Amino acid sequence: MEGNRKGTGISARLKVAAIFIIAASLVLSQGVIVANGTWQSMTEPTLISRAFDGTSANNESFEPSISDDGRYIVFSSYASNLTTDDGDSFGDDGTRDVFRHDRQTGTTELVSKATSPTEIVDRGSKEAKVSDTGRYVLFYTGYGFVPEDENDSQDLYVKDMDTGSFEWIDFYGDGSALDLCCYEFEISGDGSYVIIESDSSDLLETGKTDVRMNIWGYDLASHEATLVSSPVADDESSVAFRGSRTPSISDDGRYVAFLTGNDWDEDDTNDEQDLYVKDLQTGEMRYVDFLGDGEEVSDDVYNVEISGDGSRLVFQTDDDLFPEETNRREDIYAYDLESSEATLVSGPAVDDRGSRDPQISDDGNKVLFFTGQSFDANDVDDNQDFYIKDLTTGQFTRIPGTTDTMTSRQIGYICLSGDGQHIAFEGYGSGDIRFPSAAGVVPLDMGGVGNIYYIPVVPNKLSDGSTPIEGTTRYATAVEASVKAFPDGADTVVIATGEAWPDALGGSALAGAVDGPMLLTNPDSLSAAVQAELTRLGAKNVYLLGGYNAISPEVEAQLEMLLDGYVWRIGGPDRYATSKAVANRAIEVLGDEYDGKACVTTGMNFPDAVGTAPLGAGLGWPVLLVRPTDPTVVLPPTTDSAVIIGGTVAVGEAVETYLEGILGADSVDRVGGATRYDTSALAAQYGVDHGLVWNGVGITSGTNYPDALTGGVVCGLYRSTMLLTPPTSLHPAAENVLAANAADIDDVVFMGGSAAVSDAVRSKVASVLGL
């Protein structure tokens, strides 16, 4: 139940065991997930339909639907290895099932799973739709999930994912099946109402016996079925004898938009297909006279969608509705139901190419579509891309995940989250979909098998090309970094003391592995700001770094009371032992994602470790702190290569020789310069050479560590890197590397306030980068 806290009787040993299981399952199901940030302009898509052990799905997946905040994605799949319980003790059905993936936890669960054994044959489940919060999942199935469903045929079900209960839509009220007469269906955003497009001659004996398609509704609270595609009236004209199709419903279940050949409005005299919106509360049927001339909207209208708030419609047609449009291609149009204003979304045309699959945000302001047209100066190819148009400003945004090699035949079932910030889609075909990534343009090879992918909608860059992350204290700066890096929340958080640097910087790879922020705490108490941020994140689990001198038992007790999950402490007798323990845990959480490389840096001073943090968080390389002249570095057993960050004064030659003796000379690199600033620039370049990107580079003080404690982690989570500079002037090493890579940098992030990075430094950075 929501709000419950775990009991105090769980021993620390049991809690440690439990958190091991949670961490391992999180990674095995999804792998490392890049945070959905606010300044990153290059984002590779996340594969959602992945097997529970991190391998590829063994069959096709279809038809994604996404929650309002982008956290949950539901889809159907023939794959049997997405979860451990698909084909469990109830029998390996080998059929199509419905799944829900939680992006926050990285886990996938089987939705279409019976709660008890049954003798009914599983005939599969498909075409899932999810409510705004992700709680309710509507799907079509031939399986009887409740004892009352004995018709052994196709029916609609709604599953409450919070309680696990199934709601059977007994449409007729007599146990009869909908069977194969159900084509399109949707659930309202609040989960209260279901609409159905059906070609049944007359589902409810209303006298509609001459039509092919109609829109029907079902109230999940009252269990009442109604005919939507007919107005409320007493005369015979209330019965419509022509078809209706392509329904869409508002979030509150009040408004249903659809296309129909019925002329219900006295101004609708064209006897052709038109758009209508029905108010299910009043029964009013509104005629959408799209062009204001009483003419039909088009013979070929597809993909009608109403915004969540019921304010706008969008649809797709290959007719040129506006005089200036003559391309005779598919285009996207919108209609404002408040102002009665019609808009060409996929225009004005700049190419003789089409657009398709419109999706609209809940507020009616943003429309996503897929197009071969180029509405961005940087879009110079002739291939298909995702675009979003802001209907308020008219501005187009090309989704940075798309590249020159995408083809329309490989993208389908596109959906946009209600907040307009998240996209899920089905990729299919025998070729590759190519997206830019941290390592360059890489293919998503589907091998002929359809998969479900997620990609965030990256907001527009700030006008000055910079993003400040700063607070009044080091603790507040860490909270600000968390807010910007994890706007959608995080399941697991890493917490270190803010009074010393080793534990926090050593924990960067662990933060990257669990895809969670690094927060700082006072040794003796958890601040109200940190508590509030944990609540905003929806955090369940916390890793505490360091012993009781670093973080007191009182802080641990506060966290135990605050969180629903587990609090686990990783510490050792000193900073070196702690860094080794944290590295081992990061590798365990990473599992197959760990590539075998570790970072080795001095434990005597913070600057080199600061430069190492983005590599730890972004590339999954654990950070080991060492004594400058002590060669006995204890490497994790699965480590097969290492990079030393720092010169020979910081990490002595004896350490390098020792590592070469264990790993081989070719498996040990050193990145070190004459000063901390030179080392920082070299470490940043090394990170980019191995998969990080320059865009979104962080700039922070090299004379004090507080802002850098979390800054390096958050930059790494964005697959970016970080540079050190004196507070009052940009160091030449940082300036040179920024100038050399200016073409790749659209945004820069300043960590800390003006005392850490002065206005003079910020202006110089902007000048060097041309921002």
mmCIF file of C-alpha atoms in Angstrom, residues 248-599:
data_model
loop_
_atom_site.group_PDB
_atom_site.id
_atom_site.type_symbol
_atom_site.label_atom_id
_atom_site.label_comp_id
_atom_site.label_asym_id
_atom_site.label_seq_id
_atom_site.Cartn_x
_atom_site.Cartn_y
_atom_site.Cartn_z
ATOM 1 C CA SER A 248 -10.106 9.398 -29.240
ATOM 2 C CA ILE A 249 -11.037 10.344 -25.659
ATOM 3 C CA SER A 250 -10.012 13.184 -23.332
ATOM 4 C CA ASP A 251 -8.252 12.515 -20.045
ATOM 5 C CA ASP A 252 -11.353 13.001 -17.895
ATOM 6 C CA GLY A 253 -13.455 10.727 -20.099
ATOM 7 C CA ARG A 254 -15.825 13.541 -21.019
ATOM 8 C CA TYR A 255 -15.059 14.277 -24.665
ATOM 9 C CA VAL A 256 -14.828 11.756 -27.511
ATOM 10 C CA ALA A 257 -13.642 12.819 -30.961
ATOM 11 C CA PHE A 258 -14.271 10.697 -34.042
ATOM 12 C CA LEU A 259 -14.944 10.768 -37.770
ATOM 13 C CA THR A 260 -18.440 10.030 -39.053
ATOM 14 C CA GLY A 261 -20.640 10.206 -42.144
ATOM 15 C CA ASN A 262 -23.702 11.162 -40.081
ATOM 16 C CA ASP A 263 -25.003 14.733 -40.369
ATOM 17 C CA TRP A 264 -26.132 15.515 -36.814
ATOM 18 C CA ASP A 265 -25.707 19.272 -36.995
ATOM 19 C CA GLU A 266 -28.016 21.467 -39.071
ATOM 20 C CA ASP A 267 -24.940 23.169 -40.542
ATOM 21 C CA ASP A 268 -23.548 19.803 -41.610
ATOM 22 C CA THR A 269 -25.284 19.245 -44.932
ATOM 23 C CA ASN A 270 -22.465 17.799 -47.015
ATOM 24 C CA ASP A 271 -23.547 14.163 -46.512
ATOM 25 C CA GLU A 272 -19.859 13.214 -46.237
ATOM 26 C CA GLN A 273 -17.249 12.336 -43.608
ATOM 27 C CA ASP A 274 -16.739 14.952 -40.890
ATOM 28 C CA LEU A 275 -15.179 15.297 -37.472
ATOM 29 C CA TYR A 276 -17.448 15.403 -34.429
ATOM 30 C CA VAL A 277 -16.815 15.722 -30.693
ATOM 31 C CA LYS A 278 -19.344 14.305 -28.255
ATOM 32 C CA ASP A 279 -19.701 15.608 -24.705
ATOM 33 C CA LEU A 280 -20.596 12.504 -22.719
ATOM 34 C CA GLN A 281 -21.866 14.589 -19.810
ATOM 35 C CA THR A 282 -24.396 16.666 -21.754
ATOM 36 C CA GLY A 283 -24.864 14.481 -24.823
ATOM 37 C CA GLU A 284 -24.034 17.445 -27.078
ATOM 38 C CA MET A 285 -22.626 16.444 -30.449
ATOM 39 C CA ARG A 286 -20.371 19.164 -31.871
ATOM 40 C CA TYR A 287 -19.744 19.381 -35.595
ATOM 41 C CA VAL A 288 -16.148 20.389 -36.407
ATOM 42 C CA ASP A 289 -16.529 22.554 -39.521
ATOM 43 C CA PHE A 290 -12.785 22.472 -40.144
ATOM 44 C CA LEU A 291 -12.577 25.094 -42.886
ATOM 45 C CA GLY A 292 -15.689 27.024 -41.848
ATOM 46 C CA ASP A 293 -17.371 26.446 -45.187
ATOM 47 C CA GLY A 294 -19.551 23.445 -44.414
ATOM 48 C CA GLU A 295 -17.529 21.194 -46.730
ATOM 49 C CA GLU A 296 -16.298 17.754 -45.721
ATOM 50 C CA VAL A 297 -12.943 17.655 -44.043
ATOM 51 C CA SER A 298 -11.611 14.888 -46.331
ATOM 52 C CA ASP A 299 -12.354 11.472 -47.735
ATOM 53 C CA ASP A 300 -9.213 10.116 -46.110
ATOM 54 C CA VAL A 301 -8.706 11.091 -42.486
ATOM 55 C CA TYR A 302 -6.606 8.963 -40.148
ATOM 56 C CA ASN A 303 -5.162 9.038 -36.656
ATOM 57 C CA VAL A 304 -7.634 11.423 -35.046
ATOM 58 C CA GLU A 305 -6.363 12.463 -31.600
ATOM 59 C CA ILE A 306 -7.888 14.789 -29.000
ATOM 60 C CA SER A 307 -5.679 16.491 -26.413
ATOM 61 C CA GLY A 308 -5.962 15.348 -22.812
ATOM 62 C CA ASP A 309 -7.692 18.587 -21.809
ATOM 63 C CA GLY A 310 -10.117 18.370 -24.747
ATOM 64 C CA SER A 311 -8.973 21.676 -26.243
ATOM 65 C CA ARG A 312 -7.557 20.574 -29.624
ATOM 66 C CA LEU A 313 -7.801 17.896 -32.283
ATOM 67 C CA VAL A 314 -5.071 16.646 -34.603
ATOM 68 C CA PHE A 315 -5.382 14.298 -37.545
ATOM 69 C CA GLN A 316 -3.648 13.100 -40.695
ATOM 70 C CA THR A 317 -4.900 13.314 -44.278
ATOM 71 C CA ASP A 318 -3.485 13.244 -47.808
ATOM 72 C CA ASP A 319 -5.895 15.931 -49.039
ATOM 73 C CA ASP A 320 -4.599 19.492 -49.322
ATOM 74 C CA LEU A 321 -7.049 21.287 -47.039
ATOM 75 C CA PHE A 322 -5.490 24.736 -47.348
ATOM 76 C CA PRO A 323 -5.162 26.527 -50.706
ATOM 77 C CA GLU A 324 -1.428 27.009 -50.250
ATOM 78 C CA GLU A 325 -0.903 23.267 -49.817
ATOM 79 C CA THR A 326 -0.531 21.432 -53.126
ATOM 80 C CA ASN A 327 1.842 18.570 -52.351
ATOM 81 C CA ARG A 328 -0.896 15.888 -52.329
ATOM 82 C CA ARG A 329 1.014 14.170 -49.551
ATOM 83 C CA GLU A 330 0.007 13.116 -46.071
ATOM 84 C CA ASP A 331 -0.018 16.135 -43.751
ATOM 85 C CA ILE A 332 -0.889 16.854 -40.125
ATOM 86 C CA TYR A 333 -3.628 19.327 -39.235
ATOM 87 C CA ALA A 334 -4.916 20.690 -35.918
ATOM 88 C CA TYR A 335 -8.175 22.308 -34.847
ATOM 89 C CA ASP A 336 -8.607 24.483 -31.765
ATOM 90 C CA LEU A 337 -11.994 23.609 -30.277
ATOM 91 C CA GLU A 338 -12.070 26.839 -28.251
ATOM 92 C CA SER A 339 -11.200 29.336 -30.994
ATOM 93 C CA SER A 340 -12.450 27.213 -33.940
ATOM 94 C CA GLU A 341 -9.102 27.859 -35.623
ATOM 95 C CA ALA A 342 -7.654 25.370 -38.132
ATOM 96 C CA THR A 343 -3.875 24.946 -38.400
ATOM 97 C CA LEU A 344 -1.508 23.145 -40.743
ATOM 98 C CA VAL A 345 0.905 21.482 -38.331
ATOM 99 C CA SER A 346 3.332 19.949 -40.838
ATOM 100 C CA GLY A 347 3.911 23.210 -42.643
ATOM 101 C CA PRO A 348 4.313 25.572 -44.226
ATOM 102 C CA ALA A 349 5.772 22.957 -46.537
ATOM 103 C CA VAL A 350 9.443 23.183 -47.334
ATOM 104 C CA ASP A 351 9.708 19.876 -49.195
ATOM 105 C CA ASP A 352 7.385 17.795 -51.294
ATOM 106 C CA ARG A 353 7.340 15.105 -48.600
ATOM 107 C CA GLY A 354 4.681 13.686 -46.297
ATOM 108 C CA SER A 355 4.083 13.558 -42.536
ATOM 109 C CA ARG A 356 2.264 10.996 -40.427
ATOM 110 C CA ASP A 357 1.297 9.576 -37.029
ATOM 111 C CA PRO A 358 0.389 12.742 -35.089
ATOM 112 C CA GLN A 359 0.335 12.715 -31.303
ATOM 113 C CA ILE A 360 -0.706 15.662 -29.118
ATOM 114 C CA SER A 361 0.272 16.645 -25.586
ATOM 115 C CA ASP A 362 -2.322 16.947 -22.839
ATOM 116 C CA ASP A 363 -2.356 20.741 -22.976
ATOM 117 C CA GLY A 364 -2.860 20.730 -26.738
ATOM 118 C CA ASN A 365 0.248 22.807 -27.383
ATOM 119 C CA LYS A 366 2.738 20.249 -28.708
ATOM 120 C CA VAL A 367 2.243 17.897 -31.641
ATOM 121 C CA LEU A 368 4.667 15.082 -32.419
ATOM 122 C CA PHE A 369 4.812 13.631 -35.922
ATOM 123 C CA PHE A 370 7.121 11.682 -38.233
ATOM 124 C CA THR A 371 8.121 13.364 -41.458
ATOM 125 C CA GLY A 372 10.479 13.499 -44.403
ATOM 126 C CA GLN A 373 10.243 17.284 -44.496
ATOM 127 C CA SER A 374 13.028 19.467 -43.131
ATOM 128 C CA PHE A 375 11.884 22.087 -40.648
ATOM 129 C CA ASP A 376 15.343 22.479 -39.097
ATOM 130 C CA ALA A 377 18.332 24.099 -40.772
ATOM 131 C CA ASN A 378 20.508 21.211 -39.587
ATOM 132 C CA ASP A 379 18.184 18.650 -41.174
ATOM 133 C CA VAL A 380 19.769 18.474 -44.618
ATOM 134 C CA ASP A 381 18.938 14.907 -45.620
ATOM 135 C CA ASP A 382 15.905 13.453 -47.349
ATOM 136 C CA ASN A 383 15.056 10.937 -44.660
ATOM 137 C CA GLN A 384 12.434 10.607 -41.959
ATOM 138 C CA ASP A 385 12.676 12.360 -38.585
ATOM 139 C CA PHE A 386 10.656 12.987 -35.454
ATOM 140 C CA TYR A 387 9.517 16.597 -35.103
ATOM 141 C CA ILE A 388 7.500 18.408 -32.459
ATOM 142 C CA LYS A 389 5.658 21.612 -33.277
ATOM 143 C CA ASP A 390 4.665 24.074 -30.576
ATOM 144 C CA LEU A 391 1.257 25.296 -31.709
ATOM 145 C CA THR A 392 1.509 28.387 -29.506
ATOM 146 C CA THR A 393 4.799 29.656 -30.920
ATOM 147 C CA GLY A 394 4.848 27.814 -34.248
ATOM 148 C CA GLN A 395 8.366 26.599 -33.490
ATOM 149 C CA PHE A 396 9.574 23.207 -34.767
ATOM 150 C CA THR A 397 11.934 21.012 -32.750
ATOM 151 C CA ARG A 398 13.730 18.134 -34.407
ATOM 152 C CA ILE A 399 14.240 15.319 -31.942
ATOM 153 C CA PRO A 400 18.011 14.936 -31.599
ATOM 154 C CA GLY A 401 17.786 11.154 -31.637
ATOM 155 C CA THR A 402 17.113 10.986 -35.370
ATOM 156 C CA THR A 403 19.712 10.965 -38.123
ATOM 157 C CA ASP A 404 20.132 10.847 -41.850
ATOM 158 C CA THR A 405 19.673 7.089 -42.085
ATOM 159 C CA MET A 406 16.201 6.639 -40.575
ATOM 160 C CA THR A 407 13.539 5.260 -42.909
ATOM 161 C CA SER A 408 9.778 5.417 -42.577
ATOM 162 C CA ARG A 409 9.434 1.671 -43.023
ATOM 163 C CA GLN A 410 11.200 1.053 -39.731
ATOM 164 C CA ILE A 411 9.205 3.279 -37.368
ATOM 165 C CA GLY A 412 5.648 2.681 -36.238
ATOM 166 C CA TYR A 413 3.200 3.010 -33.337
ATOM 167 C CA ILE A 414 4.598 6.328 -32.203
ATOM 168 C CA CYS A 415 3.287 7.717 -28.913
ATOM 169 C CA LEU A 416 3.930 10.947 -26.999
ATOM 170 C CA SER A 417 3.554 11.268 -23.248
ATOM 171 C CA GLY A 418 0.915 13.648 -21.936
ATOM 172 C CA ASP A 419 3.541 16.098 -20.686
ATOM 173 C CA GLY A 420 5.069 16.234 -24.168
ATOM 174 C CA GLN A 421 8.510 15.195 -22.937
ATOM 175 C CA HIS A 422 8.774 11.480 -23.778
ATOM 176 C CA ILE A 423 8.406 9.324 -26.881
ATOM 177 C CA ALA A 424 7.958 5.572 -27.253
ATOM 178 C CA PHE A 425 7.873 3.845 -30.615
ATOM 179 C CA GLU A 426 8.072 0.504 -32.315
ATOM 180 C CA GLY A 427 11.109 -0.157 -34.479
ATOM 181 C CA TYR A 428 10.855 -3.000 -36.916
ATOM 182 C CA GLY A 429 12.131 -4.356 -40.232
ATOM 183 C CA SER A 430 15.262 -6.117 -41.350
ATOM 184 C CA GLY A 431 17.625 -3.138 -41.337
ATOM 185 C CA ASP A 432 19.042 -0.750 -38.786
ATOM 186 C CA ILE A 433 17.679 2.414 -37.228
ATOM 187 C CA ARG A 434 20.615 4.699 -36.606
ATOM 188 C CA PHE A 435 20.804 7.243 -33.823
ATOM 189 C CA PRO A 436 23.636 9.459 -32.599
ATOM 190 C CA SER A 437 25.067 8.282 -29.317
ATOM 191 C CA ALA A 438 27.955 9.021 -27.019
ATOM 192 C CA ALA A 439 30.136 6.786 -29.176
ATOM 193 C CA GLY A 440 29.007 8.276 -32.491
ATOM 194 C CA VAL A 441 26.278 7.203 -34.874
ATOM 195 C CA VAL A 442 25.545 3.592 -34.082
ATOM 196 C CA PRO A 443 22.906 1.211 -35.413
ATOM 197 C CA LEU A 444 20.077 -0.349 -33.502
ATOM 198 C CA ASP A 445 20.105 -3.660 -35.360
ATOM 199 C CA MET A 446 16.667 -5.187 -35.007
ATOM 200 C CA GLY A 447 17.463 -8.250 -37.092
ATOM 201 C CA GLY A 448 13.933 -8.372 -38.453
ATOM 202 C CA VAL A 449 12.393 -8.419 -34.965
ATOM 203 C CA GLY A 450 10.205 -5.546 -33.781
ATOM 204 C CA ASN A 451 11.272 -3.835 -30.557
ATOM 205 C CA ILE A 452 10.014 -1.024 -28.353
ATOM 206 C CA TYR A 453 12.245 2.002 -27.828
ATOM 207 C CA TYR A 454 12.120 5.134 -25.687
ATOM 208 C CA ILE A 455 13.675 8.508 -26.370
ATOM 209 C CA PRO A 456 13.252 11.776 -24.449
ATOM 210 C CA VAL A 457 12.198 15.036 -26.018
ATOM 211 C CA VAL A 458 15.094 17.361 -25.293
ATOM 212 C CA PRO A 459 13.956 20.894 -24.367
ATOM 213 C CA ASN A 460 15.313 23.854 -26.292
ATOM 214 C CA LYS A 461 18.700 25.161 -25.241
ATOM 215 C CA LEU A 462 18.905 28.185 -22.995
ATOM 216 C CA SER A 463 19.318 31.344 -24.984
ATOM 217 C CA ASP A 464 22.801 32.005 -23.613
ATOM 218 C CA GLY A 465 23.924 28.413 -24.087
ATOM 219 C CA SER A 466 24.601 27.861 -20.396
ATOM 220 C CA THR A 467 22.937 26.034 -17.560
ATOM 221 C CA PRO A 468 23.800 27.040 -13.978
ATOM 222 C CA ILE A 469 23.619 24.470 -11.225
ATOM 223 C CA GLU A 470 24.101 26.312 -7.982
ATOM 224 C CA GLY A 471 22.772 26.591 -4.466
ATOM 225 C CA THR A 472 23.486 28.621 -1.372
ATOM 226 C CA THR A 473 25.484 25.711 0.097
ATOM 227 C CA ARG A 474 27.210 22.590 -1.167
ATOM 228 C CA TYR A 475 24.193 20.610 0.002
ATOM 229 C CA ALA A 476 21.784 22.867 -1.887
ATOM 230 C CA THR A 477 23.936 22.636 -5.028
ATOM 231 C CA ALA A 478 23.741 18.840 -4.836
ATOM 232 C CA VAL A 479 19.947 19.073 -4.608
ATOM 233 C CA GLU A 480 19.836 21.419 -7.617
ATOM 234 C CA ALA A 481 21.967 18.968 -9.600
ATOM 235 C CA SER A 482 19.587 16.173 -8.674
ATOM 236 C CA VAL A 483 16.538 18.183 -9.749
ATOM 237 C CA LYS A 484 18.036 18.982 -13.146
ATOM 238 C CA ALA A 485 19.429 15.512 -13.788
ATOM 239 C CA PHE A 486 16.384 13.557 -12.593
ATOM 240 C CA PRO A 487 13.222 15.559 -13.311
ATOM 241 C CA ASP A 488 11.235 12.306 -13.451
ATOM 242 C CA GLY A 489 12.576 10.897 -10.187
ATOM 243 C CA ALA A 490 14.996 8.120 -9.302
ATOM 244 C CA ASP A 491 14.507 4.861 -7.478
ATOM 245 C CA THR A 492 17.925 4.697 -5.819
ATOM 246 C CA VAL A 493 20.122 7.509 -4.441
ATOM 247 C CA VAL A 494 23.737 7.609 -3.281
ATOM 248 C CA ILE A 495 24.456 9.788 -0.241
ATOM 249 C CA ALA A 496 27.892 10.849 1.017
ATOM 250 C CA THR A 497 29.155 13.294 3.587
ATOM 251 C CA GLY A 498 29.556 16.878 2.445
ATOM 252 C CA GLU A 499 32.391 17.481 4.893
ATOM 253 C CA ALA A 500 35.008 15.467 2.992
ATOM 254 C CA TRP A 501 35.575 14.557 -0.652
ATOM 255 C CA PRO A 502 36.891 10.939 -0.911
ATOM 256 C CA ASP A 503 33.663 9.011 -0.384
ATOM 257 C CA ALA A 504 31.570 11.122 -2.751
ATOM 258 C CA LEU A 505 34.066 11.146 -5.606
ATOM 259 C CA GLY A 506 34.834 7.464 -5.127
ATOM 260 C CA GLY A 507 31.122 6.713 -5.382
ATOM 261 C CA SER A 508 30.618 8.235 -8.840
ATOM 262 C CA ALA A 509 30.503 4.883 -10.654
ATOM 263 C CA LEU A 510 27.943 3.550 -8.180
ATOM 264 C CA ALA A 511 25.683 6.561 -8.834
ATOM 265 C CA GLY A 512 25.981 5.889 -12.550
ATOM 266 C CA ALA A 513 25.293 2.184 -12.092
ATOM 267 C CA VAL A 514 22.061 2.697 -10.159
ATOM 268 C CA ASP A 515 21.123 5.687 -12.355
ATOM 269 C CA GLY A 516 20.629 7.894 -9.344
ATOM 270 C CA PRO A 517 21.873 11.235 -8.059
ATOM 271 C CA MET A 518 24.593 11.873 -5.510
ATOM 272 C CA LEU A 519 23.284 13.854 -2.546
ATOM 273 C CA LEU A 520 25.317 15.234 0.351
ATOM 274 C CA THR A 521 24.514 15.241 4.034
ATOM 275 C CA ASN A 522 25.858 16.667 7.250
ATOM 276 C CA PRO A 523 27.458 13.907 9.295
ATOM 277 C CA ASP A 524 24.945 14.197 12.143
ATOM 278 C CA SER A 525 21.611 15.092 10.532
ATOM 279 C CA LEU A 526 19.719 14.896 7.257
ATOM 280 C CA SER A 527 18.673 18.380 6.155
ATOM 281 C CA ALA A 528 15.069 19.238 5.317
ATOM 282 C CA ALA A 529 16.137 20.061 1.745
ATOM 283 C CA VAL A 530 17.635 16.607 1.233
ATOM 284 C CA GLN A 531 14.573 14.959 2.755
ATOM 285 C CA ALA A 532 12.341 16.966 0.427
ATOM 286 C CA GLU A 533 14.427 15.965 -2.587
ATOM 287 C CA LEU A 534 14.257 12.280 -1.672
ATOM 288 C CA THR A 535 10.484 12.628 -1.492
ATOM 289 C CA ARG A 536 10.319 14.430 -4.863
ATOM 290 C CA LEU A 537 12.477 11.770 -6.473
ATOM 291 C CA GLY A 538 10.201 9.030 -5.160
ATOM 292 C CA ALA A 539 13.359 7.321 -3.901
ATOM 293 C CA LYS A 540 12.994 3.921 -2.300
ATOM 294 C CA ASN A 541 16.593 2.876 -1.628
ATOM 295 C CA VAL A 542 19.748 4.665 -0.512
ATOM 296 C CA TYR A 543 23.428 3.765 -0.477
ATOM 297 C CA LEU A 544 25.305 5.508 2.366
ATOM 298 C CA LEU A 545 29.024 5.882 1.689
ATOM 299 C CA GLY A 546 31.470 5.794 4.566
ATOM 300 C CA GLY A 547 31.581 4.698 8.177
ATOM 301 C CA TYR A 548 29.825 6.150 11.206
ATOM 302 C CA ASN A 549 32.314 8.995 11.522
ATOM 303 C CA ALA A 550 31.409 10.099 8.005
ATOM 304 C CA ILE A 551 27.636 9.606 8.348
ATOM 305 C CA SER A 552 26.192 9.002 11.787
ATOM 306 C CA PRO A 553 23.680 6.314 12.794
ATOM 307 C CA GLU A 554 21.196 9.145 13.361
ATOM 308 C CA VAL A 555 21.200 9.974 9.637
ATOM 309 C CA GLU A 556 20.727 6.315 8.827
ATOM 310 C CA ALA A 557 17.769 6.170 11.222
ATOM 311 C CA GLN A 558 16.199 9.227 9.590
ATOM 312 C CA LEU A 559 16.469 7.563 6.198
ATOM 313 C CA GLU A 560 14.960 4.339 7.536
ATOM 314 C CA MET A 561 11.893 6.265 8.629
ATOM 315 C CA LEU A 562 11.659 8.249 5.384
ATOM 316 C CA LEU A 563 12.059 5.545 2.740
ATOM 317 C CA ASP A 564 9.922 2.572 1.746
ATOM 318 C CA GLY A 565 12.898 0.540 0.552
ATOM 319 C CA TYR A 566 16.301 -0.157 2.034
ATOM 320 C CA VAL A 567 19.248 1.783 3.407
ATOM 321 C CA TRP A 568 22.608 0.144 2.959
ATOM 322 C CA ARG A 569 25.964 1.441 4.150
ATOM 323 C CA ILE A 570 29.234 0.839 2.288
ATOM 324 C CA GLY A 571 32.241 1.739 4.373
ATOM 325 C CA GLY A 572 35.686 0.700 5.423
ATOM 326 C CA PRO A 573 38.300 1.615 8.009
ATOM 327 C CA ASP A 574 39.665 4.360 5.721
ATOM 328 C CA ARG A 575 38.977 6.094 2.414
ATOM 329 C CA TYR A 576 40.946 3.490 0.462
ATOM 330 C CA ALA A 577 39.032 0.551 1.848
ATOM 331 C CA THR A 578 35.771 2.418 1.304
ATOM 332 C CA SER A 579 36.608 3.149 -2.340
ATOM 333 C CA LYS A 580 37.403 -0.529 -2.919
ATOM 334 C CA ALA A 581 34.114 -1.634 -1.347
ATOM 335 C CA VAL A 582 32.164 0.934 -3.376
ATOM 336 C CA ALA A 583 33.949 -0.168 -6.566
ATOM 337 C CA ASN A 584 33.026 -3.803 -5.908
ATOM 338 C CA ARG A 585 29.394 -2.875 -5.402
ATOM 339 C CA ALA A 586 29.296 -0.724 -8.549
ATOM 340 C CA ILE A 587 30.659 -3.623 -10.589
ATOM 341 C CA GLU A 588 28.121 -5.995 -9.087
ATOM 342 C CA VAL A 589 25.266 -3.641 -9.932
ATOM 343 C CA LEU A 590 26.596 -3.068 -13.448
ATOM 344 C CA GLY A 591 26.784 -6.793 -14.124
ATOM 345 C CA ASP A 592 27.329 -7.451 -17.835
ATOM 346 C CA GLU A 593 27.461 -3.702 -18.460
ATOM 347 C CA TYR A 594 30.880 -3.478 -16.778
ATOM 348 C CA ASP A 595 33.589 -3.414 -19.454
ATOM 349 C CA GLY A 596 36.470 -4.278 -17.120
ATOM 350 C CA LYS A 597 38.195 -0.880 -16.778
ATOM 351 C CA ALA A 598 38.858 0.916 -13.485
ATOM 352 C CA CYS A 599 40.089 4.426 -12.704
#
